PDB file of C-alpha atoms and ligand atoms in Angstrom:
ATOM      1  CA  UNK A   9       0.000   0.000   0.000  1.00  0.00           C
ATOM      2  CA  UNK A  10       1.280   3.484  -0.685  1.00  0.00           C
ATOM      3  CA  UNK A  11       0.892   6.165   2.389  1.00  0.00           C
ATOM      4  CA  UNK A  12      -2.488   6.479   3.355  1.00  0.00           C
ATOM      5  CA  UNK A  13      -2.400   9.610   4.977  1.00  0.00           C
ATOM      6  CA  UNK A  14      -0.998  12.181   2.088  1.00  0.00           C
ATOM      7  CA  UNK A  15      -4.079  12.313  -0.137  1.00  0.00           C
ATOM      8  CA  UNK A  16      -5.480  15.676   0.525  1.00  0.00           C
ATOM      9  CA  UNK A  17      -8.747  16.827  -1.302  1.00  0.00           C
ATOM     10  CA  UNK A  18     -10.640  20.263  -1.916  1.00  0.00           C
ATOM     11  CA  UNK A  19     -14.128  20.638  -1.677  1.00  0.00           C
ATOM     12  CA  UNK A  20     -15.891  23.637  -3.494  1.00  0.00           C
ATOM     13  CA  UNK A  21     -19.211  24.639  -3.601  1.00  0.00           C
ATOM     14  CA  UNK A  22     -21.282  27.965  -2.818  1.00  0.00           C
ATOM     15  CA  UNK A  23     -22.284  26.530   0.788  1.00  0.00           C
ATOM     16  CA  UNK A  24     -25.291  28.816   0.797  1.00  0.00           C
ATOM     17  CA  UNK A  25     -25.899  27.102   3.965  1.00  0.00           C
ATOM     18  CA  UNK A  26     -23.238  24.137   4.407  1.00  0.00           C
ATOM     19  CA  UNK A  27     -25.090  20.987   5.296  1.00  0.00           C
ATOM     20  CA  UNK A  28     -24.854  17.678   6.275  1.00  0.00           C
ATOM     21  CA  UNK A  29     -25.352  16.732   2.587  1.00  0.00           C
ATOM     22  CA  UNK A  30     -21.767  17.751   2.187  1.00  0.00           C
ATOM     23  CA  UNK A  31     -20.024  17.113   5.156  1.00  0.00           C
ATOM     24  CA  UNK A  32     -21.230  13.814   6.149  1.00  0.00           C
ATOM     25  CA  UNK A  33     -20.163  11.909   2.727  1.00  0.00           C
ATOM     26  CA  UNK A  34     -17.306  13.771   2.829  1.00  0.00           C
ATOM     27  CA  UNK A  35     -16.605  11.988   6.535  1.00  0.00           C
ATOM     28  CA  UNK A  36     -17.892   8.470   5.717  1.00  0.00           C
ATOM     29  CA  UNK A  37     -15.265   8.808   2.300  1.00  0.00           C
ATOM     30  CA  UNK A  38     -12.254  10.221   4.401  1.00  0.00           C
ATOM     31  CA  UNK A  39     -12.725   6.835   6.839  1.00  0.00           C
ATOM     32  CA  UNK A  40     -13.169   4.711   3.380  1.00  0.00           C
ATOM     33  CA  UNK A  41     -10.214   5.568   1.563  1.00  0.00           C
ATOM     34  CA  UNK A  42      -8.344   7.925   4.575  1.00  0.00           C
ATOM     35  CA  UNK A  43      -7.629  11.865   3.630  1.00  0.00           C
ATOM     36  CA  UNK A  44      -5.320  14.035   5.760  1.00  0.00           C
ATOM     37  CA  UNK A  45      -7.285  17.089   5.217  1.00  0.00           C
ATOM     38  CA  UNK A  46      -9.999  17.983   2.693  1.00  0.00           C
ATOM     39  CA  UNK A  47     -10.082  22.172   2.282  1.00  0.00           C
ATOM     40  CA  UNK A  48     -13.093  23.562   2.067  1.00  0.00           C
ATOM     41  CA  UNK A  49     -12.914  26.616  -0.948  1.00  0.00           C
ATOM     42  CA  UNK A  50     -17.005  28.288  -0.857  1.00  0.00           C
ATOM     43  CA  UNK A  51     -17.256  29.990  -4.117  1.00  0.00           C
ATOM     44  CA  UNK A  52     -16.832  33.800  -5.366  1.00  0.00           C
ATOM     45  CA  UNK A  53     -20.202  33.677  -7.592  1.00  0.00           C
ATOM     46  CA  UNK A  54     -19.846  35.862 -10.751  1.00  0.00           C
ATOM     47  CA  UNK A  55     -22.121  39.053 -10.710  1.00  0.00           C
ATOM     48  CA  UNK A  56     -23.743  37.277 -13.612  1.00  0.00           C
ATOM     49  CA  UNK A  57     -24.787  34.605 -11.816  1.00  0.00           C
ATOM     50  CA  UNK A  58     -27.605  34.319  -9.581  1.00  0.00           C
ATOM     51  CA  UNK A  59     -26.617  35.455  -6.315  1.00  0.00           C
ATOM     52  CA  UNK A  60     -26.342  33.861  -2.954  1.00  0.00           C
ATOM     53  CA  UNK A  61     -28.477  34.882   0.010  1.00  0.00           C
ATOM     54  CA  UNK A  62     -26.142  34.909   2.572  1.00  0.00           C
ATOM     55  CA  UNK A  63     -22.961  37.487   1.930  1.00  0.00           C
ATOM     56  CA  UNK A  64     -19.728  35.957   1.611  1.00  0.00           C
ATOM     57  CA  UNK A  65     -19.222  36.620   5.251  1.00  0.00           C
ATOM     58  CA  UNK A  66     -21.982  34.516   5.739  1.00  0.00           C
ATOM     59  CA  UNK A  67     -21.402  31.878   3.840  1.00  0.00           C
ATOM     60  CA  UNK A  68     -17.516  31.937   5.363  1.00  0.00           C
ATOM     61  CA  UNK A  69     -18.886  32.135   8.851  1.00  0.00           C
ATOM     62  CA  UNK A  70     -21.125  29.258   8.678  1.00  0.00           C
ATOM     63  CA  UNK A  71     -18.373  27.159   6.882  1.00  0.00           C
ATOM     64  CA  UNK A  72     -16.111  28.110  10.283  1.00  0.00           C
ATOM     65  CA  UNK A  73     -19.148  27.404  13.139  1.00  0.00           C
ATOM     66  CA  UNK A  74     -20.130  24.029  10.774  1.00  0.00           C
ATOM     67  CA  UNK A  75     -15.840  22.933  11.535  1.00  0.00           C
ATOM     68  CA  UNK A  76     -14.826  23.766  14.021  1.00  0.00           C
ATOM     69  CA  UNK A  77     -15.153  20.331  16.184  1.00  0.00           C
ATOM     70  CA  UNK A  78     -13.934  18.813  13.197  1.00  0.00           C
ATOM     71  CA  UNK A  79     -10.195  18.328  12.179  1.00  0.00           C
ATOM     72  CA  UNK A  80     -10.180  17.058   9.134  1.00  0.00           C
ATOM     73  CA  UNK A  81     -11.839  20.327   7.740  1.00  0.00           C
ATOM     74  CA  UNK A  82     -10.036  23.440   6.760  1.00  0.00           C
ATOM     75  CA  UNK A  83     -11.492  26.339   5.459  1.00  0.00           C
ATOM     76  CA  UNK A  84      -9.991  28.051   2.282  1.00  0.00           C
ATOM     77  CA  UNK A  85     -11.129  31.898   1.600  1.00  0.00           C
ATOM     78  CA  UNK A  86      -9.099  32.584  -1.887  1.00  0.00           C
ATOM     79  CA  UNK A  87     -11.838  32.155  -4.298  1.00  0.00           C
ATOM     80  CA  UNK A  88     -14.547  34.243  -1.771  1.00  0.00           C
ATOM     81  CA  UNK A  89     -11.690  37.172  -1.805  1.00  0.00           C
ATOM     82  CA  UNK A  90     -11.487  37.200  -5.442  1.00  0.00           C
ATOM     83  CA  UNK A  91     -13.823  39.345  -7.322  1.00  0.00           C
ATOM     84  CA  UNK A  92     -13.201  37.599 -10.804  1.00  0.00           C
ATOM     85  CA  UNK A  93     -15.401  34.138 -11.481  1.00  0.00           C
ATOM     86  CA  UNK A  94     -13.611  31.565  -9.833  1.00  0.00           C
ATOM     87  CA  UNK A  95     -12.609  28.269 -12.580  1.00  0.00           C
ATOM     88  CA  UNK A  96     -12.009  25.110 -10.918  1.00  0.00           C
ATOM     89  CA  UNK A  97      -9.903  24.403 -13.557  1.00  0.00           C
ATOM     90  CA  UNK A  98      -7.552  27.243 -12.489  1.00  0.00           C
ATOM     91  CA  UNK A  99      -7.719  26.920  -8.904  1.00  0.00           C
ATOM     92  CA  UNK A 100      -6.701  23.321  -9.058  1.00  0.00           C
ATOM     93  CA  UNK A 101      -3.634  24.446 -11.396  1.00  0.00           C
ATOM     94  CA  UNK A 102      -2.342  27.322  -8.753  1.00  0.00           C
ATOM     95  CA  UNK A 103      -3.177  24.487  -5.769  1.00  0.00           C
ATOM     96  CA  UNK A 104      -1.140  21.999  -7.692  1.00  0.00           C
ATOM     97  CA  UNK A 105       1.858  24.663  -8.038  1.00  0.00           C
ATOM     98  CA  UNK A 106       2.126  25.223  -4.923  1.00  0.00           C
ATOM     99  CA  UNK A 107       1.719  21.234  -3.602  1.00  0.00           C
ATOM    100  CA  UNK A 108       4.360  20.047  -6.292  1.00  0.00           C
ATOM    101  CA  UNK A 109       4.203  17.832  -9.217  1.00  0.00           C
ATOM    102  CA  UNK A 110       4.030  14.492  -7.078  1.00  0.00           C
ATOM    103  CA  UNK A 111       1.761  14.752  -3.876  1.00  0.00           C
ATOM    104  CA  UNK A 112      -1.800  13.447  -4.607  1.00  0.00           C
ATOM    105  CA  UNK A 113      -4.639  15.527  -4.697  1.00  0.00           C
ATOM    106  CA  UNK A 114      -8.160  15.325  -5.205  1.00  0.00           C
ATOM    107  CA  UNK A 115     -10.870  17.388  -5.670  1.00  0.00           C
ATOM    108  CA  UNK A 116     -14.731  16.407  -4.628  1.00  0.00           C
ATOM    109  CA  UNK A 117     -17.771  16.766  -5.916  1.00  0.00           C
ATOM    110  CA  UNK A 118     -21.330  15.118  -5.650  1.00  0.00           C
ATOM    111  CA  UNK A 119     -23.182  13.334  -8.232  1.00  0.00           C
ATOM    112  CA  UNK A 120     -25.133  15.867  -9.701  1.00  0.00           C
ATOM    113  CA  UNK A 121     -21.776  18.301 -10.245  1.00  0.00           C
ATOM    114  CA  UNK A 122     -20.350  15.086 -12.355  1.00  0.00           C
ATOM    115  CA  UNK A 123     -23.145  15.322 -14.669  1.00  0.00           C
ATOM    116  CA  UNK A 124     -22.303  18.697 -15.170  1.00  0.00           C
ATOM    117  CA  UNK A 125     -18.800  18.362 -15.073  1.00  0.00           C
ATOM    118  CA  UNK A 126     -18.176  18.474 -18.855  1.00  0.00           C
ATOM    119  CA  UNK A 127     -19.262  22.037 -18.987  1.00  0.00           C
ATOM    120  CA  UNK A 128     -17.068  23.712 -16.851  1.00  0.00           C
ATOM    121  CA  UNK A 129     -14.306  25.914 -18.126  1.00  0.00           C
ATOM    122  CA  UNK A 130     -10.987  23.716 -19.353  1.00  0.00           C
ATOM    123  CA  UNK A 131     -12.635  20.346 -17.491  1.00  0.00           C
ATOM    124  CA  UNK A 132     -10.396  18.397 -19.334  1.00  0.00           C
ATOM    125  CA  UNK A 133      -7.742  19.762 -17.642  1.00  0.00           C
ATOM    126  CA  UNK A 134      -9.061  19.363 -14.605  1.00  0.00           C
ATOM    127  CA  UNK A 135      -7.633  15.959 -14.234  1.00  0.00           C
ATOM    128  CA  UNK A 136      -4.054  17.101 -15.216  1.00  0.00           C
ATOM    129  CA  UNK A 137      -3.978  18.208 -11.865  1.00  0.00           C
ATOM    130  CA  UNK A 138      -5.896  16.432  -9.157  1.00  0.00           C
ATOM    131  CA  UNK A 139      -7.779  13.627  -8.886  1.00  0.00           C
ATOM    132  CA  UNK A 140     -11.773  13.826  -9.185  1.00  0.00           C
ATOM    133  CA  UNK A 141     -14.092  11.713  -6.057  1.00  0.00           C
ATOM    134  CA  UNK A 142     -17.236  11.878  -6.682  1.00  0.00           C
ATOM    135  CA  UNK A 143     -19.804  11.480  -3.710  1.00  0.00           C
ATOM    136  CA  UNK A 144     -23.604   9.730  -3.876  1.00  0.00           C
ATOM    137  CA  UNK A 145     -26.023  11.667  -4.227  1.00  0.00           C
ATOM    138  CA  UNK A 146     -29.695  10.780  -4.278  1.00  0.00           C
ATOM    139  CA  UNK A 147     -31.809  11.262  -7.655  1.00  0.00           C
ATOM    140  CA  UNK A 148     -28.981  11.495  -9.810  1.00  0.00           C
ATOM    141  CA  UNK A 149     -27.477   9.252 -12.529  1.00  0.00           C
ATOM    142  CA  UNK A 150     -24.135   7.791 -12.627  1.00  0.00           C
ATOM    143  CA  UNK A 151     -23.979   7.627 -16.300  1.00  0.00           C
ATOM    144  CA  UNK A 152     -22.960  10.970 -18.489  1.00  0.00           C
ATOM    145  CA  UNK A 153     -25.518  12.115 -21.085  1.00  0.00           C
ATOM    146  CA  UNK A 154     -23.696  12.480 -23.615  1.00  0.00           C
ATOM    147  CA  UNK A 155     -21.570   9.243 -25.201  1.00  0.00           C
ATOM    148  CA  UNK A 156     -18.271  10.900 -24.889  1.00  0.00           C
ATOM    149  CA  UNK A 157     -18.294  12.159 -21.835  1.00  0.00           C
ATOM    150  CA  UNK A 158     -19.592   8.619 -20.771  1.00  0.00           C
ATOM    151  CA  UNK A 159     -16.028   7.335 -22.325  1.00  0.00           C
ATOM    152  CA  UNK A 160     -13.935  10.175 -20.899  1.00  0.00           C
ATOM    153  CA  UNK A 161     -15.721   9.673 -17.180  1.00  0.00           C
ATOM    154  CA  UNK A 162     -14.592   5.654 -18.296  1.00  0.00           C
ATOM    155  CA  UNK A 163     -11.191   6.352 -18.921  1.00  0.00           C
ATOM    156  CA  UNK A 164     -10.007   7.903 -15.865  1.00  0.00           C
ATOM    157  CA  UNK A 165     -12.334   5.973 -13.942  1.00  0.00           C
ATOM    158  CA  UNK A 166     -10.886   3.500 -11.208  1.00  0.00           C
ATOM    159  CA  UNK A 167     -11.853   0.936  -8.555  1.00  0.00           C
ATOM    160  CA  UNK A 168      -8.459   0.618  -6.909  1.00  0.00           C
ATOM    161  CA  UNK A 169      -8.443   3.555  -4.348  1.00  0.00           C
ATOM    162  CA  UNK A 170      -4.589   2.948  -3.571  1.00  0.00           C
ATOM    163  CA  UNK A 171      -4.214   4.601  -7.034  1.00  0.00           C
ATOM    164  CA  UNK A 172      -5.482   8.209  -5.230  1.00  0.00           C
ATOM    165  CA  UNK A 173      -2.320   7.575  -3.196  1.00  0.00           C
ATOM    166  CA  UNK A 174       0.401   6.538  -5.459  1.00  0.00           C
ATOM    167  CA  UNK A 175      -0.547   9.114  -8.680  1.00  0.00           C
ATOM    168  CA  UNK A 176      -0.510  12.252  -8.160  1.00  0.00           C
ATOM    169  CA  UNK A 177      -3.679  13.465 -10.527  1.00  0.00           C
ATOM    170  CA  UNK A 178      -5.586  12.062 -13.420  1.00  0.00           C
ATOM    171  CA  UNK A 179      -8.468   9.258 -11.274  1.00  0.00           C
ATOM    172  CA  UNK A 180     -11.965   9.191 -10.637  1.00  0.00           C
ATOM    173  CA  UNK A 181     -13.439   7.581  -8.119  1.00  0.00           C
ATOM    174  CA  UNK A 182     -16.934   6.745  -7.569  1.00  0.00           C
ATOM    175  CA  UNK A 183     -17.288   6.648  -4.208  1.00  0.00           C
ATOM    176  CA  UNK A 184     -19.581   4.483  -2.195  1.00  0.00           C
ATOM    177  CA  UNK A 185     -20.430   7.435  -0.190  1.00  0.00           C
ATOM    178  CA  UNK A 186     -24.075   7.098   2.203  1.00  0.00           C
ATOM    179  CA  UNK A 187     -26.701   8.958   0.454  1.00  0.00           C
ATOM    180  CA  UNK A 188     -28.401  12.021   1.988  1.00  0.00           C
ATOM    181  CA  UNK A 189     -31.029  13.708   0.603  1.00  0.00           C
ATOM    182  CA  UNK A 190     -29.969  17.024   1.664  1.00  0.00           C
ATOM    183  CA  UNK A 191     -29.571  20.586  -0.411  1.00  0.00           C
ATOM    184  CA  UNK A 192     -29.132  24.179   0.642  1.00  0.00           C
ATOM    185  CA  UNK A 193     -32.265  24.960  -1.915  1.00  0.00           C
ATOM    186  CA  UNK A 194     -34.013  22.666   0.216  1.00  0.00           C
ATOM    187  CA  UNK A 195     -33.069  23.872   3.740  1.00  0.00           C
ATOM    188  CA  UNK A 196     -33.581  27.651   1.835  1.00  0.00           C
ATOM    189  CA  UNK A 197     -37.097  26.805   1.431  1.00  0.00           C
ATOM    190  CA  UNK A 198     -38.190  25.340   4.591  1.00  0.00           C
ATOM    191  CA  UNK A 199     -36.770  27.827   6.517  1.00  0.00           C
ATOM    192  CA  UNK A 200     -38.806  30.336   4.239  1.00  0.00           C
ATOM    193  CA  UNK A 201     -42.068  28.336   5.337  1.00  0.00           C
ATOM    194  CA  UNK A 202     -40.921  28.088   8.920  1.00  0.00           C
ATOM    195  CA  UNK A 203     -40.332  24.245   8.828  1.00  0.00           C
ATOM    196  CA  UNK A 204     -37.594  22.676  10.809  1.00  0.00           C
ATOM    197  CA  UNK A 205     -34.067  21.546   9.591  1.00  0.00           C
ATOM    198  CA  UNK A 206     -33.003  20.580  12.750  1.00  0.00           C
ATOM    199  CA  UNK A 207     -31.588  17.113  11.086  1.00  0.00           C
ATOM    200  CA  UNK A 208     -30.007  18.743   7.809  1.00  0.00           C
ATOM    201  CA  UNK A 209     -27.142  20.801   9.145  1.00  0.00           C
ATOM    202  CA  UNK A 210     -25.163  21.416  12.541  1.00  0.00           C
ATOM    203  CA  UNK A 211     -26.666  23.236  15.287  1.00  0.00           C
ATOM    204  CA  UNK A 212     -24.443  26.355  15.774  1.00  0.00           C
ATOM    205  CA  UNK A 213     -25.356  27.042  11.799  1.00  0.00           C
ATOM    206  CA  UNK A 214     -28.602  27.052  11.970  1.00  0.00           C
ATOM    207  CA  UNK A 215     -28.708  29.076  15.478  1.00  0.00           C
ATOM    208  CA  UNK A 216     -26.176  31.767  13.574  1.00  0.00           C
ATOM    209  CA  UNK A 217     -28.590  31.391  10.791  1.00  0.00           C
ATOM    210  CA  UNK A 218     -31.642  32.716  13.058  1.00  0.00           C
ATOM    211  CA  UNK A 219     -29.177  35.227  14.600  1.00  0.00           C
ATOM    212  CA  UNK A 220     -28.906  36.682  11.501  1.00  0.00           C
ATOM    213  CA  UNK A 221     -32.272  36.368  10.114  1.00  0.00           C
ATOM    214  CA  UNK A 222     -31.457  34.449   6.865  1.00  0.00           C
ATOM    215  CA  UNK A 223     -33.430  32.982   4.659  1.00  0.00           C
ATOM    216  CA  UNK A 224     -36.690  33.583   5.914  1.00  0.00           C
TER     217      UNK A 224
HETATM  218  P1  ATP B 301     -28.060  24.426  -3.928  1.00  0.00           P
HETATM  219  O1  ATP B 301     -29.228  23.619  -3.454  1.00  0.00           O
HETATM  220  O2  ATP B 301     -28.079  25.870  -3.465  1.00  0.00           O
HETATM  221  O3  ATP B 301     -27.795  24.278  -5.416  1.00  0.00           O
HETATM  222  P2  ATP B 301     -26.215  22.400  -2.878  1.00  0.00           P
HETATM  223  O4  ATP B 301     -26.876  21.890  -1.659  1.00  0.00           O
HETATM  224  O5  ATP B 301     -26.230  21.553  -4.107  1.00  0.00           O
HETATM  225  O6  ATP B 301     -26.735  23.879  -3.194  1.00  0.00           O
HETATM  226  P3  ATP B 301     -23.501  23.347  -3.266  1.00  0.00           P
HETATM  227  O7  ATP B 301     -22.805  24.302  -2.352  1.00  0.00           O
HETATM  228  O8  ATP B 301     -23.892  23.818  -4.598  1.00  0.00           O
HETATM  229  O9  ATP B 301     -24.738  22.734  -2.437  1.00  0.00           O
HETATM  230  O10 ATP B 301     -22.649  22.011  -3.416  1.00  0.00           O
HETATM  231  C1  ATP B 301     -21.261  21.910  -3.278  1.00  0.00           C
HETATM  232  C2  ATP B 301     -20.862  20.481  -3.622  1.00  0.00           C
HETATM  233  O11 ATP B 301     -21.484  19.577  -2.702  1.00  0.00           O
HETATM  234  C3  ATP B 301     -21.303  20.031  -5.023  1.00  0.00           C
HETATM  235  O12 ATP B 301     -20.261  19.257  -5.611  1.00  0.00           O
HETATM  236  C4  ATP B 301     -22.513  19.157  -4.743  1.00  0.00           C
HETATM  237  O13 ATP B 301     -22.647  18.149  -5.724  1.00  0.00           O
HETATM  238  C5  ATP B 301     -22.176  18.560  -3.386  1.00  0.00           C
HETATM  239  N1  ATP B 301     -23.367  18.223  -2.602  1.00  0.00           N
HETATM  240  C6  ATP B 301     -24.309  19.075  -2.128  1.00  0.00           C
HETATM  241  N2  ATP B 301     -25.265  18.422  -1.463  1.00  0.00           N
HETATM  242  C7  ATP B 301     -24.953  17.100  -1.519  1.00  0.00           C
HETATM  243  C8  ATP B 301     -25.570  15.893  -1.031  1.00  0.00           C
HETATM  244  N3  ATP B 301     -26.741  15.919  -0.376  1.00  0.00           N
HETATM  245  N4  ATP B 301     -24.955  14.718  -1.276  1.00  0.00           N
HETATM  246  C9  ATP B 301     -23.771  14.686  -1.969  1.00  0.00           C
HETATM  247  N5  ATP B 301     -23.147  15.776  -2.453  1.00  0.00           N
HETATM  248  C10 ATP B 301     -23.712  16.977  -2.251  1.00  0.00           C
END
């Protein structure tokens, strides 16, 4: 076996709130397959796009309360400073200069992002780079649309999770992640009608949630 303990992964998303949809598959894979550290990186979203409701103080702050009893979590600001759009594909090129050309890396996403995966800016590059693990997620397909992404997603693919730890980049790993049926549009909603979410993300978020008055 190679070292366990070296593969580190990044975790991006717009965590508008964080939830247990992310950070509990993202626990159950780091015991499954052993991560030092996965880096959570919330998103800069382009004024083009449509907007978050929490600020990106917000969004930073709940990352920070939803950690901070748990070590394998780090929280990474650069792309929330930024006021350009923030490309994977570039992030995981400057993360990758600054790691070296042989430590392993990996970056995460859940089911649904792999389906869309194909679209981001310079995807194909992605790979160059870091690894891709790919977390359950309920309601989605694990099959790409479109016949050649289906081959590209089945040439990198892999079932042997020692090769995260021995190649630097260029895997992707379906991971056997638990499924929860969890999303921030969801937990948006309910707290908009009132409804509990007790069960869908940690406690101190949602209490800094009511403290500010978001989403409702
Ligand atoms: P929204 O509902 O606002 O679109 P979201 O809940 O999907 O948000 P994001 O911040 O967009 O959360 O997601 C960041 C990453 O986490 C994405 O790669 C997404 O696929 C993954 N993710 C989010 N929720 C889950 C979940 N319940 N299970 C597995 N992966 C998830």
């Amino acid at each position: 076996m190679g070292d366990m303990n070296q593969l580190q992964a990044l975790f991006g998303g717009t965590f508008d709130p964080v939830h247990y949809g992310h950070l509990k598959p993202v626990e159950a894979l780091a015991n499954q397959i052993g991560l030092s550290r996965v880096i959570i990186m919330p998103n800069n979203v382009p004024p083009h796009r449509p907007q978050p409701e929490a600020t990106s103080a917000q969004r930073k702050k709940m990352v920070e309360l939803a950690i901070s009893d748990k070590p394998l979590f780090t929280l990474d600001e650069r792309e929330l400073l930024r006021d350009t759009p923030s490309y994977t594909a570039q992030t995981l090129r400057t993360w990758r200069e600054e790691q070296g050309p042989t430590r392993p890396l990996a970056f995460i996403i859940g089911q649904d992002s792999l389906l869309t995966f194909p679209t981001w800016h310079d995807y194909d590059t992605i790979l160059d780079n870091s690894h891709l693990i790919v977390c359950r997620r309920p309601g989605y397909p694990l099959t790409m649309q479109e016949e050649a992404h289906q081959q590209w997603l089945e040439a990198h693919l892999t079932h042997n999770v020692e090769e995260l730890h021995t190649r630097p980049a260029g895997k992707i790993l379906l991971a056997e992640t638990p499924w929860f049926n969890i999303s921030a549009t969801l937990i948006r909603e309910r707290l908009e009608k009132g409804e509990s979410c007790d069960d869908m993300l940690p406690a101190a978020v949602l209490d800094y949630i009511r403290q500010q008055g978001l989403y409702c």
